[in-house]
Backbone as a ProteinNet text record, in pm:
[ID]
protein_1_A
[PRIMARY]
MQNLFSYPLIVDELTASEKKYHLHADEEELNYLKEVFKVESVRSFAAEIFLKYKKKEHRLDVWGKVDAEFELKSVISLENFYKTYSPEFSIYFDTQATPQDLKDFDFDIYDDEPYLLDNGKIDLCQIAIEQVALVMDDNPRKEGEEFHFVSEFDEETTEANNPFNVLKKLKK
[TERTIARY]
522.4	543.9	393.3	384.2	230.8	254.2	150.4	173	153.6	258.2	226	200.3	235.5	247.9	107.9	35.9	-137	-220.4	-271.2	-376.9	-470.5	-554.3	-607.6	-750.5	-778	-920	-986.7	-1085.4	-1202.9	-1239.9	-1188.9	-1266.1	-1372	-1434.5	-1621.9	-1626.3	-1586.1	-1649.4	-1557.9	-1468.8	-1407.5	-1500.8	-1501.3	-1577	-1481.9	-1579.3	-1483.4	-1397.7	-1450.1	-1295.6	-1169.6	-1126.1	-973	-901.8	-839.6	-817.3	-641.7	-673.7	-518.2	-490.3	-375.7	-355.3	-189.2	-176.5	-65.9	-9.8	82.4	131.7	222.2	265.3	417.3	401.8	497.7	537.6	598.7	520.5	583.8	656.6	738.9	854.4	841.1	718	708.4	697.6	635.6	569	728.6	839.9	962	1054.1	1023.1	1095.6	1041.3	909.5	869.3	901	919.3	987.9	1138.2	1187.8	1343	1375	1263.3	1264.2	1236.8	1100.5	1071	1169.5	1213.4	1358.5	1496	1504.3	1638.9	1745.1	1741	1805.6	1891.1	1946.1	2020.4	1899.9	1880.5	1712.8	1647	1544.2	1456.8	1443.8	1498.7	1471.6	1365.5	1335.5	1187.5	1117.3	994.3	910.4	749	763	641.9	564.4	468.3	409.5	279.7	288.5	158.9	144.2	8.1	-62	-156.2	-232.6	-306.6	-393.4	-542.3	-616.9	-711.4	-740.7	-846.4	-936.1	-1034.6	-1105	-1238	-1194.8	-1280.5	-1350.2	-1449.5	-1558.3	-1607.9	-1669.2	-1680.2	-1613.7	-1481.6	-1362.5	-1312.7	-1345.4	-1265.3	-1143	-1131.9	-961.8	-961.9	-803.2	-819.1	-647.8	-623.7	-474.5	-469	-356.7	-255.3	-113.2	-105.8	60.3	60.1	198.5	261.8	392.9	456.1	575.5	598.6	732	766.8	909.8	886.9	1040.4	1056.9	1195.5	1277.8	1357.3	1420.1	1589.4	1585.3	1726.8	1769.8	1894.4	1919.9	2057.1	2131	2194.7	2269.3	2385.4	2448	2569.4	2636.7	2770.8	2822.3	2894.8	2857.5	2899.5	3036.9	3118.3	3253.2	3337.7	3307.6	3355.4	3291.4	3190.7	3107.7	3096.4	3068	3049.6	2902.5	2822.3	2698.3	2691.3	2557.8	2586	2433.9	2402.4	2241.1	2273.6	2109.8	2081.1	1904	1872	1786.1	1710.9	1575.6	1506.1	1378.3	1339.4	1243.2	1188.1	1113.2	1032.9	942.6	914.1	799.4	739	572.3	552.4	363.2	334.1	230.1	198.1	88.5	53.3	-108.5	-152.6	-291	-377.3	-485	-547.5	-668.3	-654.7	-774.1	-899.9	-978.2	-1077.1	-1145.4	-1118.2	-1223.6	-1138.5	-1008.4	-916.3	-870	-885.9	-844.7	-675.7	-657.3	-534.7	-505.6	-598	-588.7	-624.9	-699.3	-729.4	-549.4	-485.1	-334.4	-287.9	-272.8	-225.2	-250	-409.9	-429.4	-448.3	-402.5	-411.1	-252.2	-252.9	-125.7	-49.8	41.2	100	188.9	156.8	314.8	431.4	568.3	665.8	643.6	608.4	580.9	484.6	376.6	244.6	238.2	218.7	222.9	142.2	160.8	90.8	8.7	-142.8	-216.5	-205.3	-198.6	-193.4	-324.4	-342.7	-512.9	-533.5	-644.8	-722.6	-651.2	-668.5	-699.7	-795.2	-905.3	-1000	-1124.3	-1100	-1176	-1085.8	-982.8	-885.8	-777.7	-708.2	-577.3	-496.2	-378.3	-338.4	-228.3	-263.4	-188.1	-17.8	-6.1	117.7	193.4	141.2	206.1	244.2	183.4	222.1	341.3	317.4	482.7	579.6	563.3	723.8	740.7	619.5	716.8	769.7	716.9	803.3	914.7	957.3	1079.8	1157.1	1152.1	1179	1234.8	1131.3	1231.3	1332.8	1370.7	1452.7	1565.6	1577.4	1692	1804.2	1903.9	2012.7	2041.2	2070.2	2120.2	2205.9	2325.5	2471.8	2507.4	2481	2478.1	2643.4	2643.5	2796.1	2772.2	2853.6	2879.7	2885.7	2889	2915.5	3054.2	3068.6	3219.6	3318.5	3234.5	3333	3338.3	3434.1	3459.2	3578.8	3493.2	3570.2	3666.5	3798.7	3942.1	3965.9	3986.5	4066.3	4190.8	4280.1	4389	4426.4	4474	4470.4	4614.1	4610.6	4716.6	4847.8	4795.3	4925.7	4975.8	5121.8	5130.5	5179.1	5181.2	5200.8	5263.7	5420.4	5484.5	5466.2	5416.6	5346.3	5274.7	5133	5024.5	5069	5179.2	5233.4	5285.5	5389.3	5473.3	5382.4	5234.9	5164.2	5038.2	5024.4	4973.1	4968	4879.3	4889.1	4914.3	4884.6	4949.2	5113.1	5162.5	5300.7	5338.8	5284.5	5348.6	5334.6	5257.3	5235.6	5349.2	5353.6	5437.5	5632	5627.4	5777.3	5775.3	5665.5	5654.9	5673.8	5650.5	5619.3	5801.3	5860.5	5997.8	6067.6
-441.7	-334.7	-236	-194.9	-136.7	3.8	83.1	228.2	291.9	375.8	462	602.6	606.9	774.4	776.3	794.1	779.7	930.3	963	1054.8	985.6	891.4	837.4	981.3	965.5	1037.7	953.6	983.1	935.7	1011.5	961.8	1037.6	1123.1	1021.3	1100.4	1137.7	1197.4	1280.5	1440.2	1419.2	1564.6	1626.9	1771.7	1893	1929.3	1980.4	2077.1	2176.8	2248.4	2366.7	2283	2397.2	2370.6	2339.4	2254.8	2222.4	2192.8	2236.9	2232.7	2184.5	2063.2	1993.2	2002.1	2024.5	2027.2	1917.3	1858.7	1707.2	1722.4	1664.3	1667	1580.9	1471.4	1382.9	1387.7	1324.7	1350.2	1249.3	1212.9	1142.1	1020.2	905.9	807.9	769.5	899.1	861.9	889.7	958.5	973.8	879.9	788	656.2	530.4	568.1	441.4	527	643.8	692.6	625.5	675.4	596.1	476.1	345.9	231.4	227.2	327.6	341	336.8	470.3	533.7	433.6	366.6	302.3	388.9	502.5	581.9	594.1	654.5	655.6	678.4	836.2	879.6	968.2	1025	1118.3	1212.5	1345.8	1460.5	1500.1	1536.9	1608.1	1557.4	1555.9	1543.4	1625.8	1713.1	1769.2	1800.7	1841.3	1848.9	1897.6	2019.5	2080.7	2080	1987.3	1942.8	2012.1	2047.5	2094.5	2009	2008.1	1915.5	1985.9	1954.3	2013.2	1896.5	1865.3	1737.8	1800.7	1717.5	1789.3	1708.7	1642.9	1508.2	1525	1591.1	1567.8	1556.8	1554.1	1548.2	1419.2	1309.8	1226.1	1229.2	1360.4	1392.4	1494.4	1377.7	1496.4	1506.3	1674.9	1698.6	1719.5	1639.7	1697.5	1757.8	1872.6	1926.5	1935	1993.9	2060	2075.8	2041.2	2056.6	2007.6	1900.6	1801.8	1828.7	1919.2	1910.6	1765	1723.5	1631.8	1600.1	1626.2	1587.6	1482.7	1427.1	1285.9	1271.3	1222.7	1162.6	1063.2	1053.6	977	929.8	826.3	792.7	783.4	821.2	834.8	733.8	693.4	550.4	548.4	678.4	697	704.6	815.7	797.7	723.7	691.4	561.2	691.4	831.4	884.9	995.4	1002.6	1028.9	1159.3	1216.4	1356.3	1401.9	1534.1	1541.7	1633	1561.6	1635.5	1679.2	1784.8	1805.2	1801.5	1733	1683.6	1781.5	1855.8	1958.4	1970.5	1829.4	1825.5	1898.8	1947	2032.3	1908.3	1913.4	1836.2	1808.6	1800.2	1782.2	1658.1	1622.1	1474.9	1465.2	1390.6	1371.2	1229.9	1233.1	1068.8	1101.7	971.3	923.6	862.2	918.2	849.7	748.9	693.4	592.2	506	532	453.8	300.3	191.5	92.4	32.4	-61.8	-80.8	-142.4	-177.5	-266.9	-110.7	30.1	75.1	163.3	168	207.4	88.6	15.9	-127.7	-46.6	-64.3	-12.7	121.9	203.6	342.4	391.3	449	441.1	587.4	590.1	735.8	779.3	899.4	976.1	988.5	979.8	1001.2	1120.9	1220.2	1337.6	1399.6	1283.2	1272.7	1240.7	1269.8	1231.2	1136.1	1023	919.9	930.1	885.2	886.4	834	880.1	782.8	694	580	490.7	509	533	534.1	395	379.4	297.8	234.2	123.3	188	294.1	355.5	508.6	579.9	556	644.3	677.4	806.7	848.3	842.1	826.4	867.6	975.1	1087	1221.8	1167.3	1086.2	1102.9	991.7	865.9	785	909.3	992.4	1058.1	1157.5	1178.5	1264.1	1181.9	1061.1	963.9	938.4	916.3	901.5	988.4	1112.9	1223.5	1256	1225.8	1264.1	1112.7	987.7	854.2	887.3	951.5	961.6	1056.1	1165.5	1233.7	1208.4	1114.9	1071.1	995.1	997.9	999.9	840.8	743.8	612.2	624.1	681.1	636	772.1	795.8	939.4	983.3	1074.2	1112.9	1275.8	1284.8	1425	1529.6	1652.9	1787	1801.5	1773.7	1792.9	1668.5	1543	1439.1	1369.4	1313.8	1233.2	1078.6	986.3	881	847.8	828.8	822	699.4	599.7	463.6	463.7	380.1	347.3	213.2	165.5	19.6	10.6	-136	-151.9	-225.7	-253.6	-300.7	-218.5	-212.4	-142.5	-207.4	-198.9	-228.9	-367.3	-381.2	-465.4	-586.4	-552.2	-635.7	-762.4	-645.6	-718.4	-810.8	-754.4	-817.2	-979.2	-921.5	-1095.6	-1191.8	-1126.4	-1213.6	-1292.9	-1245.4	-1271.2	-1377.7	-1487.1	-1609.5	-1680.3	-1592	-1663.2	-1651.2	-1535.2	-1483.4	-1620.5	-1709	-1758.9	-1920.6	-1925.7	-2056.7	-2008.8	-1878.5	-1870.6	-1921	-1900.1	-1929.7	-2075.5	-2190.7	-2310.2	-2405.6	-2303.4	-2407.7	-2396	-2325.6	-2319.5	-2387.9
1701.6	1767.5	1738.8	1850.5	1875.7	1823.9	1705.1	1698.1	1786.4	1822.2	1944.8	1923.3	1794	1729.1	1571.8	1649.4	1507.4	1544.9	1439.3	1403.3	1294.8	1335.8	1187.4	1183.9	1050.9	1026	945.2	954.7	885.3	785.8	629.2	518.8	512.5	510.8	461.3	564	698.8	775.8	773.5	709.8	669.1	587.3	605.1	511.6	427.6	350.7	225.5	281.4	412.8	413.8	474.6	455.6	445.3	603.8	637	808.4	815.2	958.2	969.8	1076	1075	1199.9	1276.9	1377.7	1446	1533.2	1515.1	1566.6	1617.2	1773.6	1814.4	1875.2	1905.4	1956	2144.5	2200.9	2329.4	2379	2520.7	2538.5	2509.4	2523.6	2511.8	2315.1	2267.4	2133	2050.1	2112.2	2111.4	2040.9	2172.6	2224.7	2068.5	2066.3	1944.1	1818.6	1792.7	1656.1	1659.8	1751.4	1751.6	1707.5	1738.5	1656.4	1544.1	1476.5	1376.6	1317.1	1281.2	1218.6	1218.4	1308	1347.9	1352.5	1436.8	1487.4	1650.2	1663.7	1824.8	1913.4	1880.7	1958	1825.9	1899.1	1835	1929.6	1907.8	1977.7	2026.5	1911.9	1837	1707.9	1717.4	1575.4	1628.4	1528.6	1491.7	1362.5	1338.5	1167.9	1195.8	1060.8	1052.4	903.4	962.5	784.6	786.7	648.2	613.6	485.2	515.8	455.8	357.3	235.3	144	100.1	159.8	83	-15.5	-134.8	-259.1	-334.3	-205.8	-267.3	-393.5	-430.4	-576.6	-690.4	-636	-722.3	-701.1	-584.8	-518.1	-491.5	-394.8	-388.2	-280.7	-187.3	-62.5	-94.9	-86.5	-111.9	50.3	87.3	195.8	171.6	295.9	220.1	368.9	376.1	491.9	565.9	638.2	690.7	774.8	774.2	935.4	1004.9	1083.3	1157.1	1267.1	1199.2	1328.8	1346.2	1479.5	1519.1	1575.5	1482.7	1547.3	1581.1	1675.1	1688.1	1618.9	1498.5	1437.7	1491.2	1417.5	1449.5	1301.8	1274	1163.1	1101.4	1003.7	939.4	904.6	941.9	920.3	1017.7	1141.3	1266.2	1361.8	1357.2	1445.8	1581.8	1586.4	1652.8	1628.1	1754	1714.2	1706.3	1622.2	1635.5	1582.9	1577.9	1567.1	1445.8	1401.8	1252.2	1275.5	1151.3	1178.4	1027.4	1000.9	885.5	876.4	768.6	747.1	643.1	588.4	453.6	449.9	338.2	289.7	174	211.4	124.9	38.9	-53.2	-102.2	-148.7	-137.6	-162.2	-178.2	-290.1	-243.1	-305.1	-249.2	-217.6	-312	-369.6	-473.2	-354.8	-358.8	-240	-295.7	-418.8	-494	-556.3	-546.4	-644.1	-572.7	-621.5	-534.5	-623.4	-585.3	-584.7	-729.7	-791.4	-943	-1023.5	-975	-1060.3	-1071.6	-1000.6	-1021	-1103.8	-1110.2	-1176	-1343	-1370.3	-1485.1	-1565.9	-1445.1	-1505.5	-1569.6	-1650.5	-1718.3	-1705.2	-1589.6	-1547.4	-1617.1	-1627.1	-1705.5	-1592.1	-1621.5	-1576.8	-1439.8	-1502.5	-1451.1	-1380.6	-1351.7	-1251.4	-1171.6	-1018.5	-921.2	-886	-871.7	-822.8	-701.7	-687.2	-583.8	-518.8	-378.5	-267	-220.3	-165.9	-133.6	-10.5	4.9	98.9	175.1	335.9	384.6	459.6	400	464.9	501.1	420.4	418.8	525	553.3	651	584.3	683.3	649.8	760	808.4	962.2	963.6	950.2	954.5	1025	1127.2	1187.2	1093.8	1025.9	950.1	796.8	757.9	622.7	678.9	810.9	855.4	811.9	887.1	924.5	765.4	716.4	566.9	464.6	498.6	470.2	501	626.4	705.8	622.7	636.1	593	457.9	356.9	261.8	231.7	297.9	291.7	359.2	449.3	573.5	504	520.4	488.3	490.2	340.1	404.8	496.3	427.5	521.4	609.1	728.2	780.7	825.3	777.7	868.3	897.1	976.8	1027.4	924.2	930.4	839.1	814.3	703.6	649.3	626.9	715.3	744.1	570.3	537.4	408.2	449.7	325	386.2	253.7	358.9	235.6	293.7	180.1	203.9	154.6	256.9	294	291.3	166	186.2	255.9	323.5	393.6	342	206.9	123	10	20.7	-112.8	-244.8	-299.5	-457.6	-476.5	-396.3	-430	-305.6	-245.5	-147.8	-190.4	-211.6	-332.5	-421.6	-526.4	-624	-599.4	-472	-446.4	-406.8	-319.2	-300.4	-351.7	-506.4	-619.9	-615.4	-607.9	-618.9	-767.9	-834.3	-983.9	-1000.3	-904.4	-918.4	-859.9	-756.5	-663.1	-781.4	-866	-938.1	-1083.3	-1072.3	-1210.3	-1169.5	-1003.6	-956.9	-991.1	-927.2	-885.2	-1044.5	-1164.3	-1289.4	-1366	-1308.9	-1335.8	-1268.7
[MASK]
++++++++++++++++++++++++++++++++++++++++++++++++++++++++++++++++++++++++++++++++++++++++++++++++++++++++++++++++++++++++++++++++++++++++++++++++++++++++++++++++++++++++++++

């Protein structure tokens, strides 16, 4: 599937001043995002992303907020409903690190692990997509819906059909 929602930046072309980017998906991009997120539909997807490149520290800070509204199918009632996700995020890229560097580095559990550049580039849309994917429900359900299990069998029927009880009767 071709990536229709993309905003790549070459990190070395960034300046030290803080940058602000507004991303907004059009109708074709919303259809693409529907396939990416595997949802019924994507009604809206927008992000406001800030960048600050600290070249001497080999660090690119990225933060912002994503607003997305999806049509989801409830795993309980199988009815469609709309849900909005608005994650705020803050991540950073180590502009000189390699995958091997991350393997060798001993991170504290409370440290944020840096992201790596992809051939000297980042894609703001992919960052926004990832942030929404991280907060999405694995099993979406409408507000207030709860699952209640109701057995088709009562205890007597279950006990009577127990294969071990059938074997006991044969033994006598």
